[in-house]
XYZ file of C-alpha atoms in Angstrom:
682
model
C 13.489 -14.978 -16.561
C 10.692 -14.443 -19.080
C 7.388 -16.038 -18.205
C 6.578 -18.933 -20.571
C 2.977 -17.742 -20.787
C 4.006 -14.291 -21.963
C 3.407 -13.160 -25.495
C 6.641 -12.881 -27.542
C 7.988 -9.331 -27.613
C 5.989 -8.263 -24.559
C 5.521 -8.990 -20.866
C 1.846 -9.897 -21.227
C 0.692 -12.920 -19.243
C -1.879 -14.377 -21.632
C -4.028 -16.297 -19.052
C -4.545 -12.994 -17.190
C -4.564 -10.481 -20.033
C -6.990 -12.333 -22.321
C -9.873 -12.927 -19.851
C -9.638 -9.342 -18.545
C -9.775 -7.905 -22.063
C -12.586 -10.238 -23.167
C -14.818 -9.379 -20.192
C -14.167 -5.674 -20.700
C -14.835 -5.924 -24.434
C -18.127 -7.770 -23.894
C -19.224 -5.098 -21.427
C -18.374 -2.292 -23.857
C -20.093 -3.973 -26.834
C -23.193 -4.852 -24.854
C -23.530 -1.382 -23.383
C -22.985 0.436 -26.685
C -25.452 -1.772 -28.563
C -28.240 -1.517 -25.950
C -27.561 1.514 -23.722
C -31.110 1.775 -22.323
C -31.312 -1.924 -21.535
C -27.830 -1.750 -19.990
C -28.939 1.158 -17.816
C -31.950 -0.804 -16.548
C -29.761 -3.834 -15.892
C -27.265 -1.739 -13.956
C -30.043 -0.266 -11.808
C -31.579 -3.654 -10.950
C -28.131 -5.146 -10.272
C -27.286 -2.312 -7.885
C -30.534 -2.815 -5.962
C -30.023 -6.586 -5.747
C -26.418 -6.378 -4.538
C -27.274 -3.706 -1.995
C -30.158 -5.712 -0.562
C -28.444 -9.112 -0.651
C -24.796 -8.369 0.137
C -24.885 -5.067 2.010
C -24.193 -6.872 5.277
C -21.202 -8.645 3.711
C -19.591 -5.396 2.578
C -19.980 -3.779 5.984
C -18.730 -6.856 7.841
C -15.750 -7.228 5.485
C -14.688 -3.601 5.901
C -14.955 -3.980 9.678
C -12.758 -7.094 9.549
C -10.197 -5.302 7.365
C -9.947 -2.423 9.832
C -9.740 -4.603 12.953
C -7.187 -6.903 11.323
C -4.750 -4.230 10.219
C -4.921 -2.341 13.527
C -4.458 -5.579 15.494
C -1.410 -6.497 13.384
C 0.061 -3.050 13.989
C -0.298 -3.364 17.772
C 0.864 -6.980 17.910
C 4.380 -8.313 18.415
C 4.568 -8.693 14.636
C 4.528 -4.922 14.297
C 8.325 -4.791 14.536
C 8.783 -6.982 11.437
C 10.313 -5.139 8.511
C 8.677 -4.998 5.095
C 11.917 -6.284 3.658
C 15.012 -7.798 5.246
C 15.708 -7.012 8.883
C 18.471 -4.535 8.053
C 16.492 -2.562 5.442
C 15.778 1.153 5.892
C 12.882 3.178 4.405
C 13.461 4.351 0.868
C 11.578 7.622 1.354
C 11.429 10.189 4.139
C 8.169 10.394 6.063
C 6.993 13.681 4.433
C 7.703 12.315 0.946
C 5.996 9.039 1.859
C 2.859 10.834 3.027
C 2.778 13.046 -0.079
C 2.738 9.948 -2.254
C 0.102 8.272 -0.059
C -2.181 11.246 -0.585
C -1.551 11.389 -4.327
C -2.326 7.690 -4.686
C -5.397 7.797 -2.475
C -8.462 9.773 -3.391
C -7.656 13.346 -4.333
C -10.472 13.374 -6.897
C -12.959 12.089 -4.308
C -12.052 14.863 -1.876
C -12.573 17.508 -4.564
C -15.900 15.995 -5.626
C -17.379 15.167 -2.209
C -15.617 17.698 0.067
C -18.513 20.156 -0.239
C -21.230 18.036 -1.833
C -21.500 15.249 0.741
C -21.886 17.368 3.906
C -24.446 19.614 2.167
C -26.443 16.657 0.817
C -26.502 14.897 4.203
C -27.517 18.157 5.893
C -30.399 18.547 3.466
C -31.415 14.880 3.581
C -29.991 13.005 6.584
C -30.476 9.234 6.849
C -32.430 9.791 10.053
C -33.907 12.775 11.886
C -35.108 16.170 10.670
C -33.355 17.891 7.777
C -31.575 21.265 7.906
C -31.133 21.297 11.676
C -28.131 21.527 13.971
C -28.387 17.794 14.530
C -28.438 17.239 10.756
C -25.280 19.349 10.414
C -23.442 17.353 13.090
C -24.677 14.109 11.566
C -23.590 15.202 8.076
C -20.001 15.800 9.124
C -19.795 12.599 11.155
C -21.031 10.596 8.151
C -18.465 12.270 5.900
C -15.708 11.446 8.400
C -16.955 7.861 8.592
C -17.064 7.412 4.819
C -13.557 8.790 4.215
C -11.707 8.026 7.448
C -10.075 4.963 8.985
C -12.212 2.424 7.110
C -11.067 3.657 3.713
C -7.421 3.556 4.687
C -7.917 0.222 6.416
C -8.936 -1.211 3.017
C -6.032 0.413 1.194
C -3.628 -0.448 3.987
C -4.551 -4.133 4.115
C -3.883 -4.651 0.406
C -0.674 -2.618 0.564
C 0.564 -4.450 3.660
C -0.085 -7.903 2.217
C 1.627 -7.045 -1.072
C 4.631 -5.391 0.590
C 5.077 -8.225 3.083
C 5.108 -11.056 0.552
C 7.028 -9.146 -2.122
C 9.762 -7.558 0.003
C 9.962 -10.025 2.883
C 9.694 -13.210 0.842
C 10.619 -12.283 -2.722
C 7.287 -13.032 -4.419
C 5.968 -11.009 -7.389
C 4.352 -7.688 -6.520
C 0.926 -8.977 -7.542
C -2.333 -9.921 -5.811
C -1.755 -13.629 -6.440
C 1.207 -13.571 -4.037
C -1.147 -13.031 -1.098
C -2.466 -16.577 -1.515
C 0.940 -18.281 -1.337
C 0.606 -19.363 2.317
C -2.615 -21.153 1.381
C -2.024 -22.656 -2.082
C 1.772 -22.556 -2.498
C 3.131 -22.850 -6.038
C -0.400 -23.031 -7.445
C -0.475 -19.227 -7.440
C 1.342 -19.546 -10.768
C -1.567 -21.509 -12.231
C -5.301 -20.915 -12.752
C -5.899 -19.839 -9.135
C -3.356 -17.040 -9.336
C -4.503 -16.036 -12.807
C -8.113 -15.755 -11.589
C -7.128 -13.559 -8.635
C -5.206 -11.164 -10.876
C -8.066 -11.024 -13.407
C -10.485 -10.051 -10.622
C -7.984 -7.441 -9.393
C -7.659 -6.007 -12.907
C -11.418 -5.769 -13.443
C -11.960 -4.226 -10.020
C -9.217 -1.673 -10.615
C -10.493 -0.939 -14.118
C -14.038 -0.202 -12.952
C -12.798 1.682 -9.897
C -10.710 3.908 -12.151
C -13.648 4.282 -14.546
C -15.740 5.548 -11.628
C -13.041 8.006 -10.643
C -12.642 9.232 -14.208
C -16.408 9.536 -14.564
C -16.656 11.716 -11.448
C -13.691 13.767 -12.648
C -15.113 14.639 -16.042
C -18.505 15.567 -14.610
C -16.729 18.022 -12.323
C -14.448 19.225 -15.131
C -17.550 19.782 -17.276
C -19.274 21.632 -14.440
C -16.209 23.823 -13.882
C -15.818 24.679 -17.561
C -19.527 25.480 -17.849
C -19.292 27.621 -14.728
C -16.297 29.585 -16.046
C -17.472 29.697 -19.655
C -21.277 29.251 -19.912
C -21.005 28.743 -23.677
C -19.574 25.270 -22.961
C -22.644 23.052 -22.461
C -23.055 20.314 -19.890
C -23.857 16.721 -20.719
C -22.350 13.382 -21.621
C -21.090 14.556 -25.025
C -18.786 17.138 -23.498
C -17.818 14.699 -20.767
C -16.809 12.028 -23.276
C -14.757 14.634 -25.144
C -13.129 15.601 -21.842
C -12.283 11.947 -21.205
C -10.701 11.694 -24.661
C -8.611 14.839 -24.164
C -7.533 13.892 -20.637
C -6.704 10.342 -21.738
C -4.520 11.789 -24.491
C -2.677 13.818 -21.856
C -2.378 10.712 -19.694
C -0.809 8.788 -22.561
C 2.210 11.082 -22.638
C 2.638 10.655 -18.903
C 2.122 6.898 -18.860
C 4.684 6.425 -21.625
C 7.176 8.473 -19.594
C 6.837 6.003 -16.711
C 6.520 6.195 -12.935
C 9.415 8.485 -12.008
C 9.200 11.003 -14.829
C 5.430 11.097 -15.312
C 3.452 10.032 -12.265
C 5.926 11.351 -9.699
C 6.027 14.886 -11.100
C 2.252 15.053 -11.476
C 1.767 13.790 -7.916
C 3.976 16.561 -6.563
C 2.000 19.135 -8.568
C -1.279 17.675 -7.264
C -0.131 17.919 -3.665
C 1.041 21.516 -3.995
C -2.190 22.664 -5.649
C -4.441 20.732 -3.239
C -2.716 22.028 -0.105
C -2.687 25.560 -1.534
C -6.423 25.363 -2.232
C -7.115 24.048 1.258
C -5.044 26.789 2.927
C -6.807 29.452 0.860
C -10.291 28.355 1.969
C -9.101 27.935 5.562
C -7.705 31.483 5.587
C -10.591 33.344 3.922
C -13.317 31.130 5.390
C -14.623 30.902 8.983
C -11.246 29.872 10.433
C -12.213 29.617 14.115
C -15.415 27.758 13.272
C -13.404 25.306 11.154
C -10.962 24.590 13.986
C -13.749 24.103 16.519
C -15.795 21.791 14.320
C -12.672 19.837 13.350
C -12.011 18.950 16.985
C -15.668 18.314 17.840
C -16.402 16.170 14.803
C -13.220 14.138 15.229
C -14.233 13.322 18.795
C -17.778 12.427 17.757
C -16.446 10.221 14.951
C -14.196 8.293 17.323
C -16.987 7.959 19.872
C -19.488 6.506 17.389
C -17.180 4.559 15.093
C -18.281 1.086 16.248
C -22.001 1.806 15.922
C -21.613 3.325 12.445
C -19.389 0.475 11.298
C -22.219 -2.023 11.741
C -25.184 0.236 10.920
C -27.043 -1.153 7.893
C -30.335 0.683 8.516
C -31.911 -2.742 8.869
C -35.105 -1.311 10.437
C -35.495 1.614 8.036
C -34.860 0.231 4.566
C -33.969 2.938 2.025
C -31.682 3.576 -0.921
C -29.409 5.758 1.209
C -27.062 2.989 2.355
C -26.512 1.771 -1.208
C -26.108 5.235 -2.703
C -23.614 6.317 -0.086
C -21.893 3.916 2.317
C -21.893 0.789 0.154
C -20.969 2.759 -2.950
C -18.000 4.464 -1.255
C -16.766 1.276 0.417
C -17.280 -0.726 -2.785
C -15.462 1.943 -4.778
C -12.583 1.790 -2.326
C -12.366 -2.024 -2.465
C -12.365 -1.911 -6.268
C -9.711 0.829 -6.184
C -7.643 -1.010 -3.556
C -5.426 -3.124 -5.872
C -4.139 0.069 -7.487
C -3.677 2.122 -4.319
C -2.455 -0.875 -2.308
C 0.168 -1.820 -4.877
C 1.352 1.782 -5.088
C 1.572 2.081 -1.289
C 3.486 -1.200 -1.157
C 6.023 0.042 -3.702
C 6.898 3.118 -1.629
C 6.885 1.394 1.790
C 9.802 -1.012 1.539
C 12.019 -0.939 4.612
C 9.377 0.285 7.075
C 8.181 -1.888 9.923
C 4.635 -3.218 9.876
C 3.805 -0.910 12.793
C 5.180 2.151 10.999
C 3.245 1.179 7.899
C -0.050 0.642 9.709
C -0.052 3.826 11.739
C 1.425 5.914 8.935
C -1.225 4.733 6.479
C -4.088 4.875 8.968
C -3.489 8.041 10.978
C -1.869 10.689 8.805
C -4.083 10.471 5.681
C -7.214 10.117 7.833
C -6.411 13.231 9.868
C -5.652 15.124 6.674
C -9.010 14.000 5.291
C -10.830 15.127 8.437
C -9.189 18.532 8.109
C -10.135 18.723 4.419
C -13.810 17.992 5.091
C -13.793 20.405 8.012
C -12.396 23.198 5.847
C -14.638 22.698 2.822
C -17.696 20.987 4.331
C -18.003 23.149 7.434
C -17.352 26.299 5.408
C -20.318 25.330 3.224
C -22.500 24.581 6.265
C -21.450 27.888 7.844
C -22.517 29.745 4.691
C -25.905 27.995 4.798
C -26.627 28.088 8.532
C -25.012 31.380 9.580
C -24.782 33.529 6.443
C -28.092 32.421 4.934
C -26.733 31.010 1.663
C -29.520 28.403 1.563
C -29.582 28.437 -2.235
C -26.420 26.330 -2.092
C -28.519 23.314 -1.031
C -30.657 23.316 -4.161
C -27.659 23.981 -6.394
C -25.746 21.030 -4.962
C -28.785 18.748 -5.132
C -29.276 19.703 -8.787
C -25.642 19.020 -9.708
C -23.192 17.486 -7.224
C -20.244 18.407 -9.452
C -21.011 22.146 -9.066
C -20.769 22.102 -5.258
C -17.154 23.232 -4.993
C -17.548 25.999 -7.586
C -20.715 27.325 -5.946
C -18.810 27.498 -2.643
C -16.132 29.623 -4.304
C -18.838 32.159 -5.351
C -18.937 33.406 -1.759
C -15.148 33.586 -1.416
C -12.622 36.080 -2.848
C -10.852 35.506 -6.187
C -13.673 33.241 -7.380
C -12.660 32.954 -11.039
C -8.964 32.403 -10.325
C -9.586 29.758 -7.659
C -12.173 28.004 -9.841
C -9.752 27.891 -12.772
C -7.009 26.452 -10.539
C -9.507 23.852 -9.299
C -10.284 22.752 -12.867
C -6.543 22.410 -13.522
C -6.200 20.357 -10.336
C -9.059 18.051 -11.341
C -7.442 17.510 -14.739
C -4.049 16.700 -13.195
C -5.731 14.299 -10.749
C -7.507 12.700 -13.712
C -4.245 12.262 -15.596
C -2.458 10.943 -12.493
C -5.216 8.423 -11.789
C -5.288 7.250 -15.394
C -1.566 6.757 -15.873
C -0.976 5.360 -12.371
C -3.845 2.943 -12.836
C -2.484 1.950 -16.248
C 0.899 1.135 -14.741
C -0.693 -1.007 -12.034
C -3.110 -2.847 -14.331
C -0.314 -3.508 -16.822
C 1.846 -4.883 -14.015
C -0.978 -7.202 -12.900
C -1.585 -8.320 -16.489
C 2.134 -9.100 -16.780
C 2.393 -11.307 -13.701
C 3.900 -8.605 -11.503
C 6.551 -7.448 -13.985
C 8.288 -4.264 -12.812
C 9.095 -3.002 -16.306
C 6.700 -3.271 -19.245
C 6.655 -1.883 -22.805
C 5.134 1.556 -23.313
C 2.498 0.251 -25.745
C 1.025 -2.015 -23.063
C 0.633 0.862 -20.612
C -0.892 2.984 -23.365
C -3.361 0.193 -24.185
C -4.710 0.160 -20.630
C -4.880 3.963 -20.447
C -7.049 3.998 -23.576
C -9.162 1.099 -22.257
C -9.860 2.996 -19.020
C -11.064 6.000 -20.994
C -13.293 3.846 -23.193
C -14.887 2.041 -20.232
C -15.535 5.320 -18.398
C -17.118 6.838 -21.523
C -19.322 3.817 -22.169
C -20.588 3.660 -18.591
C -21.383 7.386 -18.647
C -23.376 6.929 -21.853
C -25.200 3.925 -20.370
C -26.454 5.577 -17.236
C -24.077 8.100 -15.784
C -23.261 7.891 -12.093
C -25.686 5.012 -11.464
C -23.893 2.804 -13.991
C -20.544 3.717 -12.475
C -21.852 2.913 -8.999
C -23.194 -0.458 -10.115
C -20.003 -1.643 -11.800
C -17.934 -0.472 -8.849
C -19.990 -2.277 -6.216
C -20.348 -5.403 -8.394
C -16.607 -5.670 -9.121
C -15.803 -5.125 -5.446
C -17.791 -8.174 -4.333
C -15.355 -10.900 -5.497
C -12.348 -8.809 -4.556
C -13.634 -8.402 -1.002
C -13.569 -12.197 -0.742
C -9.995 -12.258 -2.055
C -8.997 -9.635 0.529
C -10.432 -11.759 3.351
C -8.458 -14.765 2.098
C -5.330 -12.606 1.791
C -5.704 -11.413 5.387
C -5.956 -15.001 6.585
C -2.915 -15.930 4.493
C -0.840 -13.154 5.990
C -1.897 -14.116 9.503
C -0.771 -17.677 8.820
C 2.537 -16.460 7.389
C 3.171 -14.283 10.450
C 2.469 -17.241 12.749
C 5.084 -19.288 10.906
C 7.540 -16.402 10.982
C 7.057 -16.145 14.738
C 8.039 -19.816 15.129
C 11.109 -19.168 13.028
C 12.187 -16.206 15.206
C 11.907 -18.338 18.345
C 14.025 -20.980 16.660
C 16.591 -18.362 15.666
C 16.892 -17.030 19.206
C 17.484 -20.559 20.481
C 20.175 -20.993 17.843
C 21.923 -17.778 18.856
C 21.927 -18.847 22.498
C 23.396 -22.233 21.567
C 26.065 -20.604 19.397
C 27.105 -18.367 22.250
C 27.132 -21.247 24.693
C 29.590 -23.132 22.494
C 31.893 -20.179 21.891
C 34.232 -20.923 24.807
C 34.601 -20.578 28.558
C 32.931 -17.940 30.647
C 36.234 -16.085 30.898
C 36.477 -15.927 27.123
C 32.900 -14.709 26.869
C 33.603 -11.978 29.441
C 36.636 -10.968 27.407
C 34.402 -10.667 24.332
C 31.949 -8.424 26.182
C 34.580 -5.821 27.063
C 36.651 -6.120 23.878
C 36.339 -3.506 21.144
C 38.365 -4.631 18.112
C 39.510 -2.142 15.494
C 38.968 -2.326 11.746
C 42.203 -4.140 10.995
C 41.502 -6.877 13.522
C 38.023 -7.603 12.157
C 39.228 -7.462 8.540
C 41.946 -9.951 9.395
C 39.454 -12.222 11.146
C 37.046 -12.207 8.180
C 39.816 -12.729 5.622
C 41.421 -15.458 7.672
C 39.283 -17.536 10.022
C 35.916 -16.858 8.360
C 37.126 -17.393 4.784
C 38.935 -20.595 5.772
C 35.830 -21.981 7.510
C 33.647 -21.179 4.508
C 36.059 -22.902 2.125
C 36.032 -26.037 4.281
C 32.233 -26.116 4.070
C 32.329 -25.408 0.334
C 34.627 -28.355 -0.349
C 32.517 -30.731 1.704
C 29.304 -29.558 0.019
C 30.903 -30.274 -3.348
C 31.458 -33.898 -2.333
C 27.714 -34.098 -1.543
C 26.738 -32.732 -4.956
C 25.789 -29.244 -3.784
C 26.974 -26.221 -5.752
C 28.333 -23.408 -3.604
C 30.562 -20.365 -3.872
C 32.728 -18.446 -1.404
C 33.278 -14.746 -2.092
C 35.750 -12.616 -0.146
C 35.471 -8.853 -0.581
C 38.422 -7.383 1.291
C 37.610 -3.784 0.358
C 34.138 -4.052 1.859
C 35.236 -6.215 4.769
C 32.922 -9.123 4.136
C 32.807 -12.754 3.091
C 29.850 -14.889 2.163
C 29.017 -18.462 1.333
C 26.222 -19.028 -1.174
C 24.710 -22.477 -1.636
C 22.716 -23.014 -4.827
C 20.180 -25.791 -5.321
C 18.019 -25.781 -8.433
C 14.365 -25.149 -7.651
C 15.155 -23.803 -4.172
C 15.990 -20.392 -2.824
C 19.734 -19.872 -2.418
C 21.179 -20.165 1.088
C 23.546 -17.339 2.021
C 25.725 -17.084 5.103
C 27.283 -13.639 5.040
C 29.767 -12.124 7.524
C 30.031 -8.346 7.358
C 32.225 -5.902 9.181
C 29.883 -3.441 10.902
C 31.048 -0.182 12.448
C 29.748 1.128 15.775
C 30.467 4.228 17.833
C 32.677 3.473 20.820
C 30.658 3.490 24.071
C 31.732 5.930 26.779
C 32.537 3.159 29.244
C 35.003 1.444 26.912
C 38.209 3.250 27.950
C 37.446 5.413 30.960
C 41.121 5.997 31.716
C 41.797 7.413 28.238
C 39.729 10.422 27.235
C 41.698 12.056 24.440
C 43.296 9.224 22.479
C 40.624 6.534 22.621
C 39.322 5.369 19.193
C 35.934 6.713 18.157
C 34.657 3.446 16.627
C 34.936 -0.283 16.985
C 33.905 -3.115 14.666
C 31.981 -6.394 14.777
C 31.846 -9.390 12.454
C 28.087 -9.833 12.216
C 26.071 -12.596 10.589
C 23.682 -11.739 7.753
C 21.323 -14.187 6.064
C 18.899 -13.766 3.192
C 16.415 -12.281 5.637
C 18.856 -9.638 6.817
C 21.097 -9.034 9.802
C 20.896 -11.485 12.701
C 22.355 -9.059 15.269
C 25.095 -11.280 16.653
C 28.866 -11.072 16.391
C 31.201 -14.037 15.745
C 34.502 -12.176 16.082
C 36.843 -14.348 18.148
C 35.368 -17.651 16.976
C 37.795 -20.334 15.894
C 37.506 -22.051 12.495
C 35.545 -24.982 13.919
C 33.136 -22.662 15.725
C 32.481 -20.689 12.532
C 31.839 -23.973 10.692
C 29.428 -25.009 13.437
C 27.605 -21.688 13.125
C 27.326 -22.070 9.343
C 25.968 -25.594 9.704
C 23.519 -24.528 12.418
C 22.094 -21.853 10.145
C 22.055 -24.235 7.176
C 20.266 -26.852 9.270
C 17.626 -24.320 10.302
C 17.211 -23.316 6.677
C 16.719 -26.921 5.506
C 14.451 -27.785 8.410
C 12.213 -24.803 7.774
C 11.941 -25.771 4.107
C 10.892 -29.233 5.223
C 8.221 -28.224 7.744
C 6.695 -25.409 5.669
C 5.815 -26.814 2.228
C 3.420 -24.410 0.563
C 3.373 -22.159 3.625
C 5.954 -19.584 2.671
C 7.601 -18.779 -0.638
C 10.952 -20.417 0.021
C 11.007 -21.966 -3.453
C 10.722 -18.602 -5.186
C 13.782 -16.930 -6.620
C 14.657 -13.881 -4.546
C 16.431 -10.758 -5.695
C 20.218 -10.488 -5.393
C 20.261 -6.949 -4.054
C 21.458 -8.012 -0.613
C 24.731 -9.265 -2.066
C 25.412 -5.765 -3.352
C 24.677 -4.086 -0.034
C 27.330 -2.117 1.867
C 29.025 -3.873 4.773
C 27.257 -1.723 7.347
C 23.883 -2.875 6.137
C 22.310 0.507 6.811
C 20.894 1.053 3.360
C 20.897 -2.499 2.183
C 17.581 -3.845 1.061
C 18.078 -7.370 -0.053
C 15.137 -9.569 -0.741
């Protein structure tokens, strides 16, 4: 149903779209009219936020990491991001490839060489250009781009996936607040949250695009010295890359972003393998293991290290900037991760998002960062330090000077940076447009194009106003309110999981009671060793189950409740759907599910025994309930329906505003196959 606040002929949600555009427009106008004054303002703002709220950023990131790991290890880890019978949409390798593409490919290219070299030359503590400085440099790089980064991304993705796929809410940041404010997420509170998410994403993308074009400019100048460096060329590069992104963003997620992401992954892995092969391979492997161990050993101390006794600009220029950038970037990456993670358990999600990308990142920094340090410390290429300090964007290209096939590899790197730029721009446009449309899955091409152009304009303006410092300031500033929203979202999810735990206990009690009323102990024993065939279960569903459902349907009609009984003989299923305006539909679904015959079933018959048997299992809106009612009589089936309906009504009554039971869920479950293996109903 079209949102009443949407503009006619579009999916725009005016209370979200208008404030986001107005704030962005004011920023652009103010910066263009007074670039020098804007630059000074950005610098003072960065210093004030770093000094005043540095502790809050570090504490928040620590809470995010502890929360998501604790959820993964807890008993809630087995909960599906979707109905209980859902299966993952993507294989694990494909899932990881998309995680990497959505994460920070541009950051790895920009900082993979530059950060270790800069920390080696100017460590936050201790003497520079020593063995201790080298070890410290790599540990800091691991800390900045390891578990904490993916803890931020993972928390946003987990919250969005849980509420969208488990409870049928819009795939938007506002949904995370439903356990706390209920239906008010559709009012000013929800609008404000999505506006903050849009602005944070917009400035996070602007930072990424700004870093990209500086590196593109450096690469072009390195390959063709006639191309000058400077903001003019960088703004032109933004315009050209944005034009390329427009064609991709109009094509959409599957045709545009997906194909570019695959290309990015192939080129990035190829580049990494090349450096690993021609570089100091054994040294890379040794430092990878040593630095990973040191990172894990010191992770707690670094997490809470604010350099409180040695005040300097280092913490703001590095740790707070990277964490703030990640928080601002999190709505985009989190929403993308959520989209591709439906059907996985919370535990699979947490450890997949936390471990695999982090280990890949450690390997990346070991290959590029330790190769650079090896060139400096062992091969005497000390000039690399000054070159990187003079221009961070040149770091990767200067590394390639000491490796074979320099020109070819440098050209491929420029291509990779451009494709990462385009992927970030069009992916970010899709996400921002979705947020500005109230979580709409499909939006007009002109809206996506509008946001792609806006991202390019904001990145250009910030570069003109102060370069990297301006980008840093807007990133850290926009991350501040969103960090607060993330903390609230984490609390909301914890509350929702508590309520879900109570519901599961209630369900188990119901199942035990249903079994207890199913007949005598002799009948129950008969059920345990009985393995009905397909025809028997089909007959049971078409006869006893359908009759029981029709009895309930007729009685509901006398009470003024609208309901429908559907019998699908071909699929071997029957379901009762109860509809009440303003409430989520209640569905009691019996499906014929096939299982392989256990070896103990017919020990006396080896050759002719059937290979499969069938069960008549109960499915609700939340998925399969893992119990079989085959053999029940009509009255027992009616009792089971009423028990489930009673639980449904009772939970609605005791949880007002706690879970999204009043939201309209998707109808995909009703289209699922009887086995439930690939079904992914809301």
